[in-house]
Amino acid sequence: MAPRTAPAATEVEESHSMPGLQFNQPLSWRAGKPIAVAELLRRLQALSKEMQGMDQEQIERESFTKVAKELVNPNLLTHKDKGVKALAACCLVDILRLCAPDAPFTGQQLRDIFNLIITQILPALADPSHAYNHQHIYVLNSLAVVKSIILLAELPNADTPITNVFKICFDVLASPAKISEGEGLHRTVESDMTAMLVCLVDETQALPSDAVDIIVAQFLRTDPKAVSGTSGRNKKNGIVDEKQSTLVLRQLPPAYNMAKYICNACSENMARYFGQYFNDIVIDASQTSTHKVPSKNKKRHSDGVDDSDDDHSGGPNEEGISDLRKVHGLLRELWRACPGVLRNVIPQLEAELSAENMQLRLLATETFGDIIAGIGAAGPPPPPNMDPAAYPSDALADPSENTTSLNLVTKPSSPQSFPSTHPQAYANYLGRRLDKSALVRAAWTTGIGRILTTSAGGAGLSQQEEDRLIADLGRTLGDSDDKVRIAAVRVVSNFSFRDVVHKLGRSGGVDESGSVLATLAERVKDLKQPVRAEAMPVLARIWGVAVGEISAGNEQVCALLKGIPSKILNTHYTNDLEVMALLDHIFFEQLLPLNYPPIKARNPKMTNGSSQGAKESQEGTTDPDKIRTERILLLIRDLDERAKKVFYINQSRAPKLAPYVTAFLERCEEYNGGVMDQNEAQIKAHLTKLIQTFAGRFANSQQASTDLWKFAKMHDRRSYQLIRFCMKPDTDYRTIIKAIRELTKRIVEIAPSTTASNSLVETLTSLLYQISLVVYNKSHVPAIMEYARTDDRSLAAAALELLRQISSRTPEVLKAHVQAICKTLQDEAPTAKKANDAGAVDNLKACASFASKYPKEIPQDPKFRQAMTSFALHGFPAEAAKYAVSVIWAASEKKEMLVRDLVQQCLKGFQYGGEGFLSRLAALSQLMLLAPHEIGQDSTDAIMDAAIKQILTQVREPSKKAADAYKWSSSIDTEALAKIWALKILVNRIRSYDDTESLPAVAAPVYQLLSELIEQQGELSPARDTPPSHKSRLRLLAARLYLKLCTHKPHEALLSASAFNNLAVVAQDSIEEVRAGFLQRLKKYLHHQKLSQRFYTIPFLFAFEPSDQVRSDVTTWIKSRAAIFSNSRTQQTGSTSKVNTVMESVIARLISLLAHHPDFANEAEDLIDLSRYIIFYLQNVATVDNLSLIYHIAQRVKACRDAITSTPAPDAPPTEADDRLYHLSDLAQITIRKYEDTHNWTIQTLPGKVRLPSSLFSEIKSHSEAQRIAEHNYLPEDVEAGVEHLLKATLRASRPGHGKKRKSEGDSEGREAKKAKSLPVRKAAGAATTREKKAAPKKTAMKTKTPTKTKKTTEPKEPDSGERRRSGRAKPVEKNYMERDSEEDDEEMYMGAAADEEPETDSAADAQADKSDIETEDTNEEVPTHQAHGKAKGDEGVDEESDKEVEKETEPEEEEEEEEEPAPKPTPTSRSKRKTTTSPPLKIKSRPARSRPKATRSKTSTRAKAKQMPPDDHDDDDDELSDPPDSE
């Protein structure tokens, strides 16, 4: 090419003043004569270098005309060499820079230039290793700095290239595919691209919608699940980034940052674009709607009803909802990144909150909650790590909780405070708490939980606003729909330990009604199993994490959370097998995790304040057994009485079930995987019975049975041995845990499939939790003894209590430690001048329990025996002497000599108030029980004389109050204690008496004394000056001793029917502690089947019980026993069957008891009042299956005569007692009929004939007389209507949630629940006899609706638990203490009820039940059932009465710790031979019989204000001594 022509002179002069481009080499060529690539590259490089050094203000623009024309030649722009295009692009952007603002290019040329840049230069930036990467960066920088990119926006039809610019830029930053290892994008690329795109957004009048889509897509790069675009409108523009799921947590994606900067820099424009974008998505979704015509019959529900969750009318279909869900996820991230761009979207989103379509409201509610909480598309942050098995436990001020999350993608962040920026939208969002849809309310609950845990995304909440949200969270925990309650529970599970204390704790602790934590605690007894399954682990985990602070004594944490274990353990009373199984898992996985403390404790974290103390207090202990023991004792220390009873009952299951599990394993070995050589049928039958019994302990008994059969067929002998390890008392803790782990691993390896292994593991794990000695473990005993001795952390009381329980339940565990206990007792032995330590009583009891089973393990040296003798003479309290005597008797070889010496020492100089006289009385009481023959007759007379003359008949502090004063005192003085021990001496004497022939004569005075104490309300003094507090104690003790005597068949036979009736009236004592104490002991003996069936009548006298707690306890217990009897309704005995009708037969005894009740009267009002007993009985016993039998028995009573008062001649007219029976029989029948109508049941006619107890009833010999009685109605005219009204009112008042109403959206939050009406108090009966009652003036009759006839009507009201019916009179008891054996009567009832199945027989042997190989009643707990009495599983709603347990609760009964029974008599030898003589009856000073004074029964409740009688976890004889009933 020829060189350029030289310019003219004038032009040269101008060039000197303003220099132009010096480059004059050609860049274009003619066809067929191209410039070599190397030469072309050199020329372009020279041109580029020259122009880069030029300044726009100092050049001649005209000099660029030719070069500009050549540079846009297609030969260069489309050159195949990348270097040529890169250098050409550099030259072109320099020309645009130097010639700005007027580019020397036409529109088409500019389009070609930007096409080169967009298609070649910008994409090449993704490869930093490119040979011309520097030129690419230069082009990008020039476009950004000079803003030449604006020219692209000015071109016509520029939407596509503009969109491509956005797409390529974000692609380059998002995932550069050609980056070589170790290289990255230049540091200026991101900033230059951002500046360039900001310039485009600002200068473009209308950004293409596709470009907006691309920007939007970048905000989903933080969502690992985002694999496509956000909208259905243009999914092809979505950015797929598989690497986003593994984002580096310390930085955000560059493309995300660039989009964020663009939106914040151009917030005005982007707000307009995003508003339109969101609106388009909504319109597109609405166009896909599926219109649903509502039913004409469908009524609109109120906002409080949850039946509209499936409302889709007028809303988008599934595809539209999917698109909306994506865009709502985008809005979450946009708020985190650039909240300013949503100013036009928030009002549209707010409108969705009020949409008719539920799914739109749901989406909007979820989105608002996450926006306010600062949660983006990646979702919420992971929940806090609250590990209950961690050691040391998390501290309250643990810095690990305060460190910010390193994951910036999930870290909540809200640049602005949403409540302040959008107050109206925030207020509307809060209003969704009352949405009619449960799904929306659940989503709202989740949202406010996130707002609270994140403090509104870090923006902060005011104290007032935070308190409001916490209160709202508490309300959602009690929502009427279980989905909302589950959501609320899950919200609480996401709170850190610090937030639980400082935020949720502000409303109160778990024991403060109405607080969030208390409402959460109520959910563990929720009627819905899924709610319970969610709530219980959350609550337990909170306590497990807080145990460190509780141990350190943090008062705030203790006040808030220490009651959690009690709330959880009390769920045992719900009588739900699923709850009980869940309770076991929670106990051993959350409260006391099996792996606690972990073998490798985590590194200690030094903190400040009390939290540091909590850490240090745990880190100071390295013994894992001691660490674990401390946690066990902390749990026990803070349990309430009911929960403590459950705790010990659950721990005592292991020794009870161990023999049965051992039998099961033996049968499995004999079964041999199904291959047996002999006795195949017998082995299978026995194994089947065992498996059925164990399966009955599971909610899904069928699945459990299948799993146990699988286990038997596996025939893995190693598994058998591992299970035995868990049950052995001599197995240490680590061995048990290893056995459980190995067994689980083996099952998984052996089981044929994953599903089968999971099911089998779950079944065996639940069984192992019940049979493993985890708490009562020998590894814990040294630490327990240490805490009992040192009282470290105030755990001595709990340690002593646990040691006592271990000694009584599993004394084998103490074998390795009994010598240490004995050595401690020897060192602490008291003397006349030195008292023993208070904890010695528990050590003595533990030692006595152990000695009774393993006497040879007790030391035999003289020093130890002397120590025990010192305790017997000087021990304090007196129980120490009792247990010392038990140790001496069980462990000594020379019993007779030691007993006589001890008796002589006790009697020597004995007098009231003398040194150690209470201890001597206690020792003598125990000796009378254990060694009556060794004591000798002379010593026995001396003991009786001391007990009666010096103690019982004396009143040393006469009462100055009225003779009928009668009260309870929480403390017990010395004189009352002395009388208690003296009375026990008398009773223990006849308990140990073994001559059944002379027993009636010997026991009669004692029975007479006990009866007098009961009848005279504890009064024994002729002067009637016994202190009132003594009388209540003595009456309770007499009733309990009566029960104790009746646990032995010979003594039970001495209790006549009339004496039994008087004993039963103790259940209606005016003092609550007496009633509760009597009930507690009665329940215990009946639970252990130590009393005859007639004693089941007494609990039904609590129908008028004013104490809610006592009434709840008795109701729970009755239903539990009825459920057990119902489950074991038929027991096979060979080819015959025995029908178990224990609770059904009670109705006959109850009618007899009421007929002899002091309050009986045959007036209409009195009879209606008495029907409450029948209603109370039916409520707790009657079912659709047994109502016919109950009715038949009640009807059968009318065909008999009373056999208690007398035995009239066969043809004698009915007596007054007979009339009472007939009145009550008719009353029971009409009540049962009304009960039948109320429940829509049907009474069937029974073909058999029920025989009633002959001790209570006698047959009517005259057929005509029987016919006349049967046809005559003994009830007054108004009784039927009164009974019907009372029954309906009682049933209405007994429903859970009675008087309460669910709130709807229109209800005010402060509306109070309705309250049930109350019954009038039963009128006082006084001491008048029935005849005197009849003579009294009749009450004014009420007029009925019939004007011509006047009736006496009554209008009973609903029963009030605050009112009580109590007997105020007592009839003289016949002094005949013998009656027909009540067991024979019960057998008659059994056989009569089964008359339709087998012929009647008088043989008692035929009525005996065959004891099955395993009887569930033999275990130490009430076996729950779903089949009887209580709510069905499908009942809706929340248990509003959660503090009162649901109606089908099961009362766990604590196993009785009986006094030691007399040992077998020693074989007479030449040294110990003696003549056995019949002991004479007791000589008790006689005096005229005295009836009980009149007791006025007013309408004022006689309920005492003292505490409820706690469960009996001590020996029977301990309760009346130093531990009063209200402080046992």
mmCIF file of N, CA, C and O in Angstrom, residues 777-783 785 803 811-824 850:
data_model
loop_
_atom_site.group_PDB
_atom_site.id
_atom_site.type_symbol
_atom_site.label_atom_id
_atom_site.label_comp_id
_atom_site.label_asym_id
_atom_site.label_seq_id
_atom_site.Cartn_x
_atom_site.Cartn_y
_atom_site.Cartn_z
ATOM 1 N N ASN A 777 -27.632 -48.705 89.626
ATOM 2 C CA ASN A 777 -26.450 -49.412 89.171
ATOM 3 C C ASN A 777 -25.354 -49.322 90.220
ATOM 4 O O ASN A 777 -25.202 -48.298 90.893
ATOM 5 N N LYS A 778 -24.592 -50.374 90.318
ATOM 6 C CA LYS A 778 -23.559 -50.416 91.355
ATOM 7 C C LYS A 778 -22.467 -49.369 91.120
ATOM 8 O O LYS A 778 -21.788 -48.959 92.056
ATOM 9 N N SER A 779 -22.311 -48.918 89.872
ATOM 10 C CA SER A 779 -21.310 -47.886 89.586
ATOM 11 C C SER A 779 -21.650 -46.565 90.242
ATOM 12 O O SER A 779 -20.762 -45.727 90.462
ATOM 13 N N HIS A 780 -22.906 -46.357 90.545
ATOM 14 C CA HIS A 780 -23.336 -45.078 91.105
ATOM 15 C C HIS A 780 -23.323 -45.063 92.628
ATOM 16 O O HIS A 780 -23.409 -43.986 93.230
ATOM 17 N N VAL A 781 -23.259 -46.218 93.245
ATOM 18 C CA VAL A 781 -23.408 -46.282 94.704
ATOM 19 C C VAL A 781 -22.326 -45.505 95.438
ATOM 20 O O VAL A 781 -22.633 -44.751 96.373
ATOM 21 N N PRO A 782 -21.021 -45.628 95.083
ATOM 22 C CA PRO A 782 -20.022 -44.832 95.821
ATOM 23 C C PRO A 782 -20.285 -43.334 95.761
ATOM 24 O O PRO A 782 -20.163 -42.639 96.771
ATOM 25 N N ALA A 783 -20.648 -42.844 94.590
ATOM 26 C CA ALA A 783 -20.921 -41.412 94.470
ATOM 27 C C ALA A 783 -22.167 -41.026 95.252
ATOM 28 O O ALA A 783 -22.217 -39.949 95.875
ATOM 29 N N MET A 785 -23.252 -42.420 97.998
ATOM 30 C CA MET A 785 -22.861 -42.392 99.413
ATOM 31 C C MET A 785 -22.033 -41.157 99.731
ATOM 32 O O MET A 785 -22.168 -40.561 100.810
ATOM 33 N N LEU A 803 -30.596 -43.950 97.754
ATOM 34 C CA LEU A 803 -29.968 -45.104 98.389
ATOM 35 C C LEU A 803 -31.007 -45.983 99.064
ATOM 36 O O LEU A 803 -30.928 -47.214 99.015
ATOM 37 N N PRO A 811 -31.450 -54.643 96.423
ATOM 38 C CA PRO A 811 -30.349 -54.653 97.408
ATOM 39 C C PRO A 811 -29.103 -55.355 96.901
ATOM 40 O O PRO A 811 -28.016 -55.140 97.428
ATOM 41 N N GLU A 812 -29.245 -56.172 95.853
ATOM 42 C CA GLU A 812 -28.073 -56.855 95.318
ATOM 43 C C GLU A 812 -27.025 -55.872 94.826
ATOM 44 O O GLU A 812 -25.823 -56.167 94.830
ATOM 45 N N VAL A 813 -27.484 -54.690 94.419
ATOM 46 C CA VAL A 813 -26.559 -53.681 93.921
ATOM 47 C C VAL A 813 -25.603 -53.226 95.020
ATOM 48 O O VAL A 813 -24.474 -52.797 94.756
ATOM 49 N N LEU A 814 -26.024 -53.326 96.262
ATOM 50 C CA LEU A 814 -25.226 -52.831 97.377
ATOM 51 C C LEU A 814 -24.199 -53.841 97.869
ATOM 52 O O LEU A 814 -23.491 -53.565 98.838
ATOM 53 N N LYS A 815 -24.126 -55.010 97.271
ATOM 54 C CA LYS A 815 -23.233 -56.046 97.777
ATOM 55 C C LYS A 815 -21.803 -55.555 97.916
ATOM 56 O O LYS A 815 -21.136 -55.817 98.914
ATOM 57 N N ALA A 816 -21.344 -54.841 96.926
ATOM 58 C CA ALA A 816 -19.949 -54.400 96.939
ATOM 59 C C ALA A 816 -19.714 -53.227 97.882
ATOM 60 O O ALA A 816 -18.564 -52.871 98.137
ATOM 61 N N HIS A 817 -20.791 -52.656 98.412
ATOM 62 C CA HIS A 817 -20.642 -51.436 99.204
ATOM 63 C C HIS A 817 -21.245 -51.559 100.604
ATOM 64 O O HIS A 817 -21.222 -50.601 101.364
ATOM 65 N N VAL A 818 -21.820 -52.704 100.916
ATOM 66 C CA VAL A 818 -22.488 -52.823 102.206
ATOM 67 C C VAL A 818 -21.498 -52.722 103.358
ATOM 68 O O VAL A 818 -21.843 -52.208 104.434
ATOM 69 N N GLN A 819 -20.284 -53.190 103.155
ATOM 70 C CA GLN A 819 -19.300 -53.089 104.229
ATOM 71 C C GLN A 819 -18.993 -51.629 104.557
ATOM 72 O O GLN A 819 -18.842 -51.260 105.720
ATOM 73 N N ALA A 820 -18.936 -50.793 103.522
ATOM 74 C CA ALA A 820 -18.690 -49.364 103.760
ATOM 75 C C ALA A 820 -19.857 -48.730 104.498
ATOM 76 O O ALA A 820 -19.666 -47.891 105.385
ATOM 77 N N ILE A 821 -21.089 -49.138 104.145
ATOM 78 C CA ILE A 821 -22.262 -48.602 104.845
ATOM 79 C C ILE A 821 -22.233 -49.015 106.311
ATOM 80 O O ILE A 821 -22.487 -48.199 107.214
ATOM 81 N N CYS A 822 -21.909 -50.269 106.562
ATOM 82 C CA CYS A 822 -21.869 -50.752 107.947
ATOM 83 C C CYS A 822 -20.769 -50.056 108.736
ATOM 84 O O CYS A 822 -20.945 -49.751 109.932
ATOM 85 N N LYS A 823 -19.646 -49.824 108.083
ATOM 86 C CA LYS A 823 -18.561 -49.116 108.776
ATOM 87 C C LYS A 823 -18.981 -47.699 109.129
ATOM 88 O O LYS A 823 -18.691 -47.198 110.239
ATOM 89 N N THR A 824 -19.692 -47.039 108.231
ATOM 90 C CA THR A 824 -20.189 -45.689 108.522
ATOM 91 C C THR A 824 -21.161 -45.703 109.693
ATOM 92 O O THR A 824 -21.097 -44.836 110.576
ATOM 93 N N PHE A 850 -31.010 -54.810 102.817
ATOM 94 C CA PHE A 850 -30.000 -55.725 102.309
ATOM 95 C C PHE A 850 -29.858 -56.951 103.200
ATOM 96 O O PHE A 850 -29.730 -58.083 102.722
#
